Short mmCIF file of C-alpha atoms in Angstrom, two decimals:
data_model
loop_
_atom_site.label_atom_id
_atom_site.label_comp_id
_atom_site.label_asym_id
_atom_site.label_seq_id
_atom_site.Cartn_x
_atom_site.Cartn_y
_atom_site.Cartn_z
CA MET A 161 -26.85 -44.82 7.65
CA LYS A 162 -24.22 -42.59 9.26
CA GLU A 163 -21.88 -43.55 6.33
CA ARG A 164 -24.72 -42.43 3.99
CA GLN A 165 -24.71 -38.99 5.51
CA GLN A 166 -20.96 -38.74 5.11
CA GLN A 167 -21.15 -39.83 1.59
CA PHE A 168 -23.76 -37.19 0.81
CA LEU A 169 -21.52 -34.52 2.42
CA ASP A 170 -18.50 -35.75 0.45
CA GLU A 171 -20.36 -35.67 -2.86
CA VAL A 172 -21.54 -32.12 -2.20
CA CYS A 173 -17.97 -30.81 -1.19
CA ALA A 174 -16.63 -32.59 -4.21
CA GLU A 175 -18.21 -29.89 -6.41
CA ILE A 176 -16.84 -27.10 -4.30
CA LYS A 177 -13.29 -25.97 -5.41
CA ALA A 178 -12.79 -23.60 -2.49
CA LYS A 179 -11.60 -26.30 0.00
CA LYS A 180 -11.24 -23.79 2.88
CA THR A 181 -14.97 -23.66 3.01
CA HIS A 182 -15.56 -27.44 3.22
CA PRO A 183 -15.46 -27.69 7.04
CA GLU A 184 -18.00 -24.84 7.48
CA ILE A 185 -20.25 -26.14 4.78
CA ARG A 186 -20.08 -29.76 5.98
CA GLN A 187 -21.05 -28.49 9.61
CA GLU A 188 -23.93 -26.36 8.24
CA LEU A 189 -25.33 -29.04 6.05
CA ALA A 190 -24.88 -31.75 8.86
CA SER A 191 -26.79 -29.41 11.20
CA HIS A 192 -29.55 -28.96 8.68
CA LEU A 193 -29.75 -32.76 8.08
CA GLU A 194 -30.00 -33.38 11.76
CA ASP A 195 -32.83 -30.78 12.19
CA LEU A 196 -34.78 -32.75 9.45
CA ILE A 197 -34.04 -36.07 10.87
CA CYS A 198 -35.30 -34.94 14.40
CA GLU A 199 -38.35 -33.51 12.77
CA LYS A 200 -39.35 -36.87 11.29
CA GLU A 201 -38.34 -38.88 14.29
CA ALA A 202 -40.73 -36.73 16.31
CA THR A 203 -43.52 -38.15 14.28
CA GLY A 204 -42.53 -41.74 15.06
CA MET A 205 -40.60 -42.51 12.02
CA PRO A 206 -37.54 -44.74 12.60
CA ARG A 207 -34.14 -43.10 12.54
CA ASP A 208 -32.86 -44.97 9.45
CA GLU A 209 -35.94 -43.90 7.45
CA ALA A 210 -35.75 -40.36 8.77
CA ILE A 211 -32.06 -40.13 7.60
CA ALA A 212 -33.00 -41.47 4.07
CA TRP A 213 -35.98 -38.99 3.98
CA ALA A 214 -33.78 -36.06 5.13
CA ILE A 215 -31.11 -36.70 2.46
CA ALA A 216 -33.87 -37.03 -0.21
CA GLN A 217 -35.15 -33.63 0.91
CA MET A 218 -31.68 -31.97 0.42
CA GLY A 219 -31.84 -32.80 -3.27
CA ASN A 220 -29.10 -33.99 -5.63
CA PRO A 221 -25.73 -33.68 -4.08
CA GLN A 222 -23.96 -32.72 -7.28
CA THR A 223 -26.48 -30.03 -8.03
CA LEU A 224 -26.40 -28.64 -4.53
CA GLY A 225 -22.46 -28.71 -4.60
CA LYS A 226 -22.43 -26.79 -7.79
CA GLU A 227 -24.75 -24.14 -6.44
CA LEU A 228 -22.73 -23.73 -3.32
CA HIS A 229 -19.57 -23.58 -5.55
CA GLN A 230 -21.07 -20.59 -7.34
CA ILE A 231 -21.54 -18.98 -3.99
CA HIS A 232 -18.19 -19.57 -2.54
CA LYS A 233 -15.89 -19.58 -5.55
CA PRO A 234 -13.11 -16.95 -5.69
CA ARG A 235 -14.36 -13.55 -7.17
CA VAL A 236 -12.36 -11.98 -9.97
CA PRO A 237 -12.56 -8.12 -9.84
CA TRP A 238 -12.82 -7.63 -13.48
CA GLY A 239 -13.73 -4.02 -13.12
CA LEU A 240 -10.57 -3.17 -11.31
CA PHE A 241 -8.42 -5.24 -13.77
CA GLY A 242 -10.18 -3.27 -16.56
CA VAL A 243 -9.45 0.21 -15.22
CA ILE A 244 -5.83 -0.59 -14.33
CA ALA A 245 -5.43 -1.97 -17.88
CA LEU A 246 -6.74 1.36 -19.21
CA LEU A 247 -4.41 3.39 -16.94
CA SER A 248 -1.41 1.34 -18.23
CA ALA A 249 -2.46 1.92 -21.75
CA ILE A 250 -2.81 5.64 -21.18
CA SER A 251 0.68 5.74 -19.56
CA LEU A 252 2.24 3.81 -22.42
CA ILE A 253 0.57 6.08 -25.02
CA GLY A 254 1.88 9.16 -23.14
CA MET A 255 5.37 7.70 -23.23
CA GLY A 256 5.11 6.75 -26.80
CA SER A 257 4.08 10.37 -27.59
CA VAL A 258 7.01 11.67 -25.63
CA ASP A 259 9.39 9.36 -27.58
CA ALA A 260 7.99 10.41 -30.91
CA GLY A 261 8.06 14.06 -30.19
CA TYR A 262 11.21 14.56 -28.11
CA SER A 263 13.51 11.82 -29.43
CA ASP A 264 15.50 14.15 -31.74
CA ILE A 265 15.60 16.89 -29.12
CA VAL A 266 16.86 14.74 -26.21
CA LYS A 267 18.78 12.04 -27.93
CA GLY A 268 20.96 10.12 -25.49
CA SER A 269 19.44 11.82 -22.35
CA PHE A 270 17.38 10.32 -19.65
CA LEU A 271 14.16 11.38 -21.48
CA ASP A 272 15.18 9.14 -24.56
CA ASN A 273 13.43 5.78 -24.64
CA ALA A 274 10.72 6.73 -22.22
CA LEU A 275 8.42 4.21 -23.70
CA ARG A 276 10.83 1.31 -23.17
CA ARG A 277 11.69 2.41 -19.68
CA GLN A 278 8.02 2.75 -18.61
CA SER A 279 7.21 -0.65 -20.18
CA ILE A 280 9.81 -2.18 -17.89
CA ASN A 281 8.39 -0.50 -14.80
CA ILE A 282 4.87 -1.63 -15.70
CA LEU A 283 5.90 -5.16 -16.28
CA ILE A 284 7.68 -5.29 -12.92
CA GLY A 285 4.58 -3.67 -11.38
CA ILE A 286 2.24 -6.34 -12.92
CA VAL A 287 4.49 -9.19 -11.64
CA LEU A 288 4.19 -7.74 -8.23
CA MET A 289 0.44 -7.27 -8.68
CA PHE A 290 -0.19 -10.84 -9.52
CA GLY A 291 2.19 -12.07 -6.83
CA LEU A 292 0.15 -10.25 -4.18
CA TYR A 293 -3.14 -11.18 -5.85
CA PHE A 294 -2.72 -14.92 -5.20
CA ILE A 295 -1.19 -14.78 -1.60
CA ASP A 296 -3.38 -15.24 1.53
CA PHE A 297 -3.57 -11.60 2.72
CA ARG A 298 -4.22 -12.82 6.30
CA ARG A 299 -0.59 -13.99 6.51
CA LEU A 300 0.37 -10.21 6.54
CA LYS A 301 -1.57 -9.73 9.82
CA GLY A 302 1.08 -11.70 11.82
CA LEU A 303 3.81 -9.96 10.01
CA SER A 304 2.54 -6.45 10.88
CA TRP A 305 5.31 -5.60 13.39
CA VAL A 306 7.97 -6.95 10.92
CA LEU A 307 6.60 -4.74 8.20
CA TYR A 308 6.49 -1.78 10.57
CA GLY A 309 10.07 -2.42 11.58
CA LEU A 310 11.27 -2.73 8.04
CA SER A 311 9.46 0.60 7.21
CA ILE A 312 11.23 2.32 10.11
CA THR A 313 14.61 0.75 9.07
CA GLY A 314 14.04 1.91 5.57
CA ILE A 315 13.39 5.54 6.62
CA LEU A 316 16.46 5.43 8.87
CA THR A 317 18.55 3.93 5.95
CA SER A 318 17.34 6.73 3.68
CA MET A 319 18.46 9.32 6.19
CA PHE A 320 21.98 8.10 6.25
CA TRP A 321 22.58 6.51 2.85
CA GLY A 322 19.75 7.87 0.60
CA VAL A 323 20.39 9.46 -2.74
CA THR A 324 18.81 12.87 -3.23
CA VAL A 325 17.70 13.91 -6.69
CA ASN A 326 16.07 17.37 -7.20
CA GLY A 327 15.61 17.59 -3.45
CA ILE A 328 13.77 14.17 -3.15
CA ASN A 329 15.33 11.48 -1.14
CA TYR A 330 14.80 8.18 -3.08
CA GLY A 331 16.64 6.05 -0.55
CA PRO A 332 19.77 4.04 -1.16
CA SER A 333 20.75 2.87 -4.65
CA ILE A 334 20.39 -0.93 -5.04
CA PHE A 335 22.64 -2.47 -7.72
CA ASN A 336 22.68 0.96 -9.42
CA ILE A 337 18.85 0.89 -9.61
CA LEU A 338 17.20 3.77 -7.75
CA PRO A 339 13.78 2.52 -6.59
CA ASP A 340 11.28 5.18 -5.57
CA MET A 341 11.30 4.74 -1.84
CA THR A 342 9.10 7.84 -1.48
CA SER A 343 6.18 5.57 -2.71
CA TYR A 344 7.26 2.44 -0.76
CA ARG A 345 7.36 3.96 2.72
CA PRO A 346 3.63 5.04 2.98
CA PHE A 347 2.43 1.82 1.27
CA MET A 348 4.38 -0.45 3.68
CA LEU A 349 3.50 1.59 6.73
CA ILE A 350 -0.26 1.45 5.89
CA VAL A 351 -0.13 -2.28 5.56
CA ALA A 352 1.73 -2.64 8.87
CA LEU A 353 -0.50 -0.21 10.73
CA VAL A 354 -3.70 -1.95 9.72
CA GLY A 355 -2.43 -5.18 11.28
CA ILE A 356 -1.18 -3.43 14.38
CA LEU A 357 -4.36 -1.51 15.03
CA VAL A 358 -6.66 -4.47 14.31
CA ASN A 359 -4.55 -6.77 16.62
CA SER A 360 -4.60 -4.00 19.29
CA ARG A 361 -8.36 -3.55 19.06
CA GLU A 362 -8.99 -7.38 19.18
CA ALA A 363 -6.62 -7.96 22.10
CA ALA A 364 -7.85 -4.97 24.25
CA ILE A 365 -10.61 -6.22 26.66
CA LYS A 366 -10.91 -2.67 27.92
CA LYS A 367 -9.46 0.47 26.48
CA THR A 368 -7.00 2.40 28.80
CA TRP A 369 -5.04 5.57 28.38
CA ARG A 370 -2.03 3.51 27.87
CA SER A 371 -3.40 1.54 24.94
CA GLY A 372 -4.63 4.83 23.53
CA LEU A 373 -1.11 6.35 23.92
CA PHE A 374 0.48 3.27 22.48
CA GLU A 375 -1.79 3.50 19.34
CA VAL A 376 -1.02 7.27 18.79
CA GLY A 377 2.65 6.68 19.39
CA ILE A 378 3.02 4.05 16.68
CA LEU A 379 1.33 6.60 14.32
CA LEU A 380 3.56 9.51 15.29
CA LEU A 381 6.97 7.80 15.23
CA PRO A 382 7.06 7.37 11.37
CA ALA A 383 5.81 10.98 11.09
CA LEU A 384 8.73 12.22 13.19
CA LEU A 385 11.27 10.39 11.17
CA LEU A 386 9.67 11.70 7.96
CA ILE A 387 10.02 15.24 9.29
CA SER A 388 13.78 14.52 9.83
CA LEU A 389 14.04 13.24 6.33
CA ASN A 390 12.46 16.38 5.10
CA ALA A 391 9.87 14.39 3.15
CA LEU A 392 7.01 16.78 3.43
CA PRO A 393 4.73 15.50 0.72
CA GLU A 394 5.21 11.91 1.88
CA LEU A 395 4.56 13.08 5.50
CA VAL A 396 1.18 14.57 4.54
CA LEU A 397 0.12 11.41 2.61
CA TYR A 398 1.14 9.27 5.50
CA LEU A 399 -0.61 11.40 8.23
CA VAL A 400 -3.91 11.76 6.32
CA SER A 401 -3.96 8.02 5.41
CA SER A 402 -3.02 6.84 8.98
CA LEU A 403 -5.68 9.19 10.47
CA VAL A 404 -8.32 7.66 8.24
CA LEU A 405 -7.22 4.18 9.35
CA TYR A 406 -7.07 5.10 12.98
CA LEU A 407 -10.67 6.44 12.78
CA TRP A 408 -11.91 3.41 10.77
CA ILE A 409 -10.34 0.79 13.09
CA ILE A 410 -10.33 2.34 16.51
CA ARG A 411 -13.55 4.45 16.12
CA ASP A 412 -12.43 7.09 18.51
CA TRP A 413 -13.91 10.19 16.89
CA LEU A 414 -12.76 12.63 19.58
CA LYS A 415 -9.11 11.64 19.54
CA SER A 416 -9.23 11.59 15.72
CA VAL A 417 -10.58 15.16 15.52
CA VAL A 418 -8.01 16.29 18.15
CA LEU A 419 -5.16 14.74 16.12
CA LEU A 420 -6.43 16.10 12.85
CA GLY A 421 -6.82 19.63 14.41
CA PHE A 422 -3.21 19.35 15.76
CA PHE A 423 -1.77 18.36 12.41
CA LEU A 424 -3.60 21.08 10.48
CA ILE A 425 -2.47 23.67 12.86
CA ALA A 426 1.05 22.40 12.95
CA GLY A 427 1.08 22.30 9.07
CA LEU A 428 -0.28 25.78 8.63
CA LEU A 429 2.20 27.16 11.04
CA PHE A 430 5.02 25.34 9.20
CA ILE A 431 3.94 26.85 5.83
CA ILE A 432 3.52 30.33 7.26
CA ASN A 433 7.00 30.30 8.88
CA SER A 434 8.58 28.98 5.64
CA GLU A 435 8.95 31.78 3.19
CA TYR A 436 9.70 29.32 0.40
CA LEU A 437 6.66 27.09 1.02
CA LEU A 438 4.37 30.06 1.48
CA ALA A 439 5.50 31.70 -1.75
CA ARG A 440 4.92 28.37 -3.62
CA PHE A 441 1.50 27.94 -2.07
CA ILE A 442 0.34 31.42 -2.83
CA ASN A 443 1.72 31.46 -6.41
CA ALA A 444 -0.08 28.16 -7.10
CA ILE A 445 -3.30 29.98 -6.44
CA ASN A 446 -2.32 33.13 -8.17
CA PRO A 447 0.57 32.68 -10.55
CA SER A 448 0.34 36.36 -11.76
CA LEU A 449 1.88 37.49 -8.50
CA ASP A 450 5.35 36.12 -9.57
CA PRO A 451 4.97 35.19 -13.33
CA GLU A 452 8.75 34.81 -13.92
CA GLY A 453 9.45 33.01 -10.58
CA TYR A 454 7.43 30.77 -8.42
CA GLY A 455 4.22 31.34 -10.44
CA TYR A 456 5.89 30.50 -13.78
CA ILE A 457 5.20 26.73 -14.06
CA TYR A 458 1.51 27.13 -12.95
CA GLN A 459 1.18 29.83 -15.58
CA VAL A 460 2.62 27.54 -18.16
CA MET A 461 0.24 24.77 -17.21
CA ARG A 462 -2.75 26.91 -17.43
CA GLU A 463 -1.60 28.25 -20.84
CA VAL A 464 -1.02 24.65 -22.15
CA ILE A 465 -4.33 23.35 -20.95
CA SER A 466 -6.31 26.29 -22.17
CA SER A 467 -4.55 26.18 -25.65
CA ALA A 468 -5.22 22.49 -26.10
CA GLY A 469 -8.67 22.75 -27.43
CA TRP A 470 -11.09 19.97 -27.58
CA TRP A 471 -8.76 17.64 -29.61
CA GLY A 472 -5.28 18.80 -28.80
CA HIS A 473 -2.11 19.11 -30.98
CA GLY A 474 -1.89 15.45 -31.76
CA PHE A 475 0.39 12.42 -30.87
CA GLY A 476 3.97 13.30 -30.60
CA SER A 477 3.56 17.08 -30.41
CA VAL A 478 6.11 19.10 -28.53
CA GLU A 479 5.64 21.89 -25.95
CA GLN A 480 8.97 23.47 -25.19
CA LYS A 481 7.72 25.37 -22.13
CA LEU A 482 6.57 22.30 -20.42
CA PRO A 483 9.17 20.54 -18.32
CA TYR A 484 9.23 16.88 -17.08
CA VAL A 485 6.62 15.86 -19.59
CA TYR A 486 7.51 12.14 -18.79
CA SER A 487 6.77 12.49 -14.99
CA ASP A 488 5.34 15.47 -13.11
CA MET A 489 3.72 17.14 -16.25
CA LEU A 490 2.61 13.95 -17.96
CA PRO A 491 -1.13 14.51 -17.36
CA VAL A 492 -0.80 18.01 -18.62
CA TYR A 493 1.11 16.88 -21.68
CA LEU A 494 -1.53 14.35 -22.39
CA ILE A 495 -4.11 17.09 -22.57
CA HIS A 496 -1.76 19.15 -24.76
CA CYS A 497 -1.68 16.07 -27.18
CA PHE A 498 -5.26 14.81 -26.86
CA GLY A 499 -7.18 17.92 -25.83
CA TRP A 500 -9.86 18.49 -23.22
CA ALA A 501 -11.66 15.27 -24.60
CA GLY A 502 -8.54 13.34 -23.62
CA GLY A 503 -8.60 15.08 -20.18
CA LEU A 504 -12.29 14.31 -19.71
CA LEU A 505 -11.61 10.62 -20.61
CA LEU A 506 -8.85 10.42 -18.06
CA VAL A 507 -11.22 11.98 -15.33
CA ALA A 508 -13.76 9.38 -16.32
CA VAL A 509 -11.38 6.43 -15.96
CA ILE A 510 -10.25 7.67 -12.56
CA THR A 511 -13.90 8.31 -11.45
CA TRP A 512 -14.55 4.72 -12.51
CA LEU A 513 -11.65 3.56 -10.33
CA PHE A 514 -13.04 5.57 -7.39
CA ILE A 515 -16.39 3.78 -7.76
CA LYS A 516 -14.74 0.36 -7.93
CA LEU A 517 -12.54 0.90 -4.91
CA LEU A 518 -15.78 2.00 -2.96
CA SER A 519 -17.66 -1.01 -4.07
CA THR A 520 -14.77 -3.22 -3.14
CA ILE A 521 -14.72 -1.65 0.40
CA ARG A 522 -18.52 -2.41 0.78
CA ALA A 523 -18.06 -6.07 -0.53
CA ILE A 524 -15.48 -7.06 2.08
CA ARG A 525 -16.76 -8.40 5.46
CA GLU A 526 -13.81 -9.80 7.19
CA PRO A 527 -12.45 -7.05 9.62
CA TYR A 528 -8.74 -7.20 8.83
CA GLY A 529 -9.29 -7.40 5.05
CA GLN A 530 -11.90 -4.62 5.14
CA ALA A 531 -9.55 -2.31 7.07
CA LEU A 532 -6.72 -3.19 4.70
CA VAL A 533 -8.84 -2.41 1.70
CA VAL A 534 -9.77 0.87 3.32
CA GLY A 535 -6.25 1.84 3.86
CA LEU A 536 -4.94 0.85 0.33
CA ALA A 537 -8.02 2.34 -1.44
CA PHE A 538 -7.65 5.66 0.32
CA PHE A 539 -3.86 5.59 -0.24
CA LEU A 540 -4.42 5.38 -3.96
CA ALA A 541 -7.48 7.71 -4.04
CA ILE A 542 -5.74 10.61 -2.29
CA ARG A 543 -2.87 10.44 -4.80
CA PHE A 544 -5.30 10.42 -7.72
CA ALA A 545 -7.18 13.28 -6.23
CA TYR A 546 -4.11 15.30 -5.77
CA GLY A 547 -3.02 14.49 -9.37
CA LEU A 548 -6.39 15.78 -10.65
CA ALA A 549 -6.05 18.85 -8.52
CA VAL A 550 -2.76 19.64 -10.14
CA LEU A 551 -4.43 19.67 -13.47
CA SER A 552 -6.42 22.53 -12.36
CA GLY A 553 -3.28 24.63 -12.28
CA GLY A 554 -4.07 25.93 -8.86
CA MET A 555 -2.50 23.11 -6.66
CA MET A 556 1.01 23.49 -5.42
CA LEU A 557 3.34 21.02 -7.19
CA THR A 558 5.13 18.31 -5.00
CA SER A 559 7.11 15.17 -5.55
CA ILE A 560 3.87 13.08 -5.39
CA PRO A 561 3.71 11.37 -8.90
CA PHE A 562 0.47 10.79 -10.78
CA PRO A 563 -0.30 7.13 -10.03
CA PHE A 564 0.10 4.63 -12.79
CA LEU A 565 0.76 7.32 -15.43
CA SER A 566 3.94 9.16 -14.60
CA TYR A 567 7.35 7.64 -15.35
CA GLY A 568 9.10 5.98 -12.39
CA SER A 569 9.44 2.97 -10.22
CA HIS A 570 6.51 4.27 -7.98
CA VAL A 571 4.33 2.25 -10.22
CA TRP A 572 5.82 -0.88 -8.89
CA PHE A 573 4.23 -0.14 -5.47
CA GLU A 574 0.89 1.19 -6.93
CA TYR A 575 0.40 -2.10 -8.88
CA ALA A 576 1.39 -4.07 -5.62
CA ALA A 577 -1.24 -2.08 -3.70
CA ILE A 578 -3.91 -2.92 -6.37
CA GLY A 579 -2.83 -6.57 -6.48
CA LEU A 580 -3.16 -6.90 -2.61
CA LEU A 581 -6.53 -5.15 -2.74
CA MET A 582 -7.84 -7.46 -5.50
CA GLY A 583 -6.57 -10.47 -3.73
CA ILE A 584 -8.70 -9.58 -0.66
CA TYR A 585 -11.71 -9.11 -2.94
CA ARG A 586 -10.93 -12.43 -4.52
CA ARG A 587 -11.17 -14.22 -1.20
CA LYS A 588 -14.27 -12.46 0.04
CA ASP A 589 -16.62 -15.48 -0.39
CA ILE A 590 -14.15 -18.32 0.52
CA GLU A 591 -13.41 -17.50 4.13
CA GLY A 592 -15.21 -18.77 7.16
CA VAL A 593 -18.23 -16.95 8.53
CA GLN A 594 -16.52 -16.72 11.93
CA ASP A 595 -14.17 -14.10 10.29
CA ASN A 596 -16.81 -12.13 8.69
CA THR A 597 -17.80 -9.79 11.42
CA VAL A 598 -17.55 -6.08 10.30
CA LEU A 599 -15.62 -3.72 12.69
CA ASP A 600 -18.12 -1.57 14.52
#
């Protein structure tokens, strides 16, 4: 009869495709069977008859296996797939409009063939997205220090061999290709920091001032290097994201508030002591103070958006005053072409993305996966929030591109981040219960 129990468990597990769940399911079902057997034996029934009765009570093994398969099968985040597909389509429509409107004006320049160039970037991003979607994200946990070291090495390499374009250090040129390392650095650092902080918390039997100093130190080192690189927008992105991660994983509110206060005061002092940054900040709020200088671009943006009307000027229309329509100004250009209705549609799509990211965070229970989703989701959300703030015409322009829309290789890393996030969601119901304790 022992063989009959094993046969029953084999038949149940044969219907469950997620093989990693088999040991746990077998253990749980075997325990339940044993409880039923003991219950009947207590009434005086022989063990062989009790085993047969218990197996009959469990029902048809194929039916039970199919039900358990539905519970433990990989989950496809169709909502996230859908919103990313929409953002990709919006980006390509924008680039197509740029090609249609500006092809004769900028023939042979970088702006020419914007649609083809962006299509290649999106294709590379999609390959990275699906590559990370299917990997076991838990492998990254053991590589956290390697990823951290690579990130630090990347920043140092940019300091000595980076190529600077329009004041932005893009890192070294690789085979005459200039990947946007300003997007790579925070992404890699976030993934590395999640693993380091989670490992530190799991290993610490008792928190000490040394462990606290260590955790703060690994957060501050990249920040100091980014200051040396003069990558201020990237620095702000990293500091905000890393502080959120620190608070989520370590749960030290006092230290987090102190660090946040320190960074805010240091940032304000830096802006106040920089005549250039202070002028840009003030003129972003009130462009009329210097309409022909620092406030010019903000005034142009406001004029373009206000003159678009509900339905815009149409696909392929040209706005000569608006620079960098393929990158920094693409969202503004989209409103110029498709009007306020198009702008509201863009806001609705991004709001949908925010909702999906929030629901993904709530769905993950495994500590490392949950912290990784928080870091990646916040990393993307803050970039989207900044991009929407720029559309108001009152936010200082920086080198932070609009995610998924603006032209550039930054989309490689944004698709990669989404792929990793969706891969974590995919595995949420096929991991062991022993890994499903939420950080508290």
